Short mmCIF file of C-alpha atoms in Angstrom, two decimals:
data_model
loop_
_atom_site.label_atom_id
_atom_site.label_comp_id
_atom_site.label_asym_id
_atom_site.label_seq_id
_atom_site.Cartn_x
_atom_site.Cartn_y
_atom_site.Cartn_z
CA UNK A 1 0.00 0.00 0.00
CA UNK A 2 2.69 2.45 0.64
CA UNK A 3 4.50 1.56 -2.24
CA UNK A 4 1.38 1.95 -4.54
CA UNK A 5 0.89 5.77 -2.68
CA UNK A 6 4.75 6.54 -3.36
CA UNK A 7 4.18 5.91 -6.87
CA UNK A 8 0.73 7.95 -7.42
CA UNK A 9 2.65 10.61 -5.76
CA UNK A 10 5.24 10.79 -8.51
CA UNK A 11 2.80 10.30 -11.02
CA UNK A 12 3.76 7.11 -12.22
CA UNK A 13 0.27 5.22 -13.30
CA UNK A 14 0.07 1.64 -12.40
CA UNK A 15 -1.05 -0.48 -14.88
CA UNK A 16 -5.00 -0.76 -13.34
CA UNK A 17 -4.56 2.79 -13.56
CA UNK A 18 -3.05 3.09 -17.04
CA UNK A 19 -6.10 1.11 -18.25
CA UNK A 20 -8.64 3.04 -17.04
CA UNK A 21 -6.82 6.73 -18.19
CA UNK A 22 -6.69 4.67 -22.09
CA UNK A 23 -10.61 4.20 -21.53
CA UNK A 24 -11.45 7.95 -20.86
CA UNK A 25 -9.14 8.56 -23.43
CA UNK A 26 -10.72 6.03 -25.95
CA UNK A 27 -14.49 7.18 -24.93
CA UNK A 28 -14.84 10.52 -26.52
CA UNK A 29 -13.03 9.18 -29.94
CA UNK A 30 -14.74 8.13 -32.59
CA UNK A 31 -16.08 4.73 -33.02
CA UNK A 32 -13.41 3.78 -36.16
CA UNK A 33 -10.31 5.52 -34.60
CA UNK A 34 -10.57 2.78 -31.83
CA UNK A 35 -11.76 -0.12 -33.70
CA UNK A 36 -8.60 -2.45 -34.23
CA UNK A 37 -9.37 -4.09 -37.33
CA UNK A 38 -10.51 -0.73 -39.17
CA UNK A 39 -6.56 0.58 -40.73
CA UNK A 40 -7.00 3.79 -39.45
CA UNK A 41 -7.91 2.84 -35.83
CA UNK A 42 -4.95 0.25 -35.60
CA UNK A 43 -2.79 3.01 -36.57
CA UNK A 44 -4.43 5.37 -33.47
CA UNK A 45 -4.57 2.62 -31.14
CA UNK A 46 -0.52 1.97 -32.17
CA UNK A 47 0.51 5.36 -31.21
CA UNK A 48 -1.73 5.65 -28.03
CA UNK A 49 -0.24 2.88 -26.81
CA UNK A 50 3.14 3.71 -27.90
CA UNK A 51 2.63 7.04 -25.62
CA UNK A 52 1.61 5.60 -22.88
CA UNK A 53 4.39 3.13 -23.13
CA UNK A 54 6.63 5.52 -24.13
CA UNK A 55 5.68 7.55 -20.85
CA UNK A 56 5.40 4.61 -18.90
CA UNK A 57 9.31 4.21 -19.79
CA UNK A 58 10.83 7.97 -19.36
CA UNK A 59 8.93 7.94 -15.95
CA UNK A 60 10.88 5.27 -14.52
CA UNK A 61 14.26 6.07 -16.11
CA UNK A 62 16.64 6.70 -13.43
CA UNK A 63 20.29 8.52 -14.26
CA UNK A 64 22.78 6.13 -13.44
CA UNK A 65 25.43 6.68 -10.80
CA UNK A 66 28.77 7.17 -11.53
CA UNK A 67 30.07 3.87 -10.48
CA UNK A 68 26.99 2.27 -13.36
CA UNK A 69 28.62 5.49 -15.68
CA UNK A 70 31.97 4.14 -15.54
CA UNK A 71 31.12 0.41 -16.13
CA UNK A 72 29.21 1.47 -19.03
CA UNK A 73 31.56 3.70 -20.56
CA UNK A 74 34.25 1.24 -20.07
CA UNK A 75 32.15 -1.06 -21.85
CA UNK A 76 31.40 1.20 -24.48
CA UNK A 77 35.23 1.99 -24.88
CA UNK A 78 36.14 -1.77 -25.18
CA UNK A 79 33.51 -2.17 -27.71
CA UNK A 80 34.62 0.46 -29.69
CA UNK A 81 38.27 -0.85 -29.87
CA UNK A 82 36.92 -4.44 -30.16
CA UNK A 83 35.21 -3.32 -33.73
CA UNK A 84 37.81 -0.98 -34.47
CA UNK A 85 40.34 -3.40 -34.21
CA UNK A 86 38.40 -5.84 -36.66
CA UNK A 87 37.69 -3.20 -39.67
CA UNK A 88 41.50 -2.11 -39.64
CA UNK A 89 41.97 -5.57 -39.56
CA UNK A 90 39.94 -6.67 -42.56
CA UNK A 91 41.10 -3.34 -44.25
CA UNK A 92 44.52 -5.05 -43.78
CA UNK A 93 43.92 -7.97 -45.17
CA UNK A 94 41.50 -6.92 -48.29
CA UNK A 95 44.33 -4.70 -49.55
CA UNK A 96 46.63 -6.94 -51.20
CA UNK A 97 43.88 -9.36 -52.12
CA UNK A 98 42.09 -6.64 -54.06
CA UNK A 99 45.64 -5.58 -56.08
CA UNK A 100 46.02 -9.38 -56.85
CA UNK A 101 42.16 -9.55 -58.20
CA UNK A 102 42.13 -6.38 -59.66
CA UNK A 103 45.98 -6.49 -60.70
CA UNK A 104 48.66 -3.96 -59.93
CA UNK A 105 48.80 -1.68 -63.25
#
């Protein structure tokens, strides 16, 4: 219960609550903009939810700390190198194999 009060107090909907706020929402439209198998109310209904989910999602982002920062950066760094590494590699190898297709003229 006090969990569920924290999170109406930040304005984060539960899911119960989600539902109901797509109902009002879906109430005063027209009846083919909600209608799922009509095109144009598949496309509504897609971005409705995709807003709500979408909301749902920046609501709960947190910024990461900078421990999480530096472990993900790192990560990001190695990957980098990783791939970098590879394409020089390739690059490498591809050069003289090219001249010999191609041939030096």
């Amino acid at each position: 219960l006090k969990i569920a009060i924290n999170f109406r107090f930040c304005g984060i909907l539960l899911d119960s609550q989600l539902k109901e706020a797509m109902a009002t929402k879906l109430s005063g439209m027209p009846a083919f903009l909600t209608d799922k198998n009509n095109p144009v109310g598949y496309c509504v209904q897609g971005a409705i939810e995709f807003g709500m989910d979408s909301r749902r999602l920046i609501q709960r982002c947190t910024k990461p700390d900078a421990k999480e920062f530096k472990k993900i950066a790192v990560a990001c760094a190695i990957g980098f190198s990783i791939m970098g590494f590879i394409g020089y590699t390739v690059k490498l190898v591809f050069i003289p194999i090219n001249n010999i297709i191609v041939g030096g003229s």
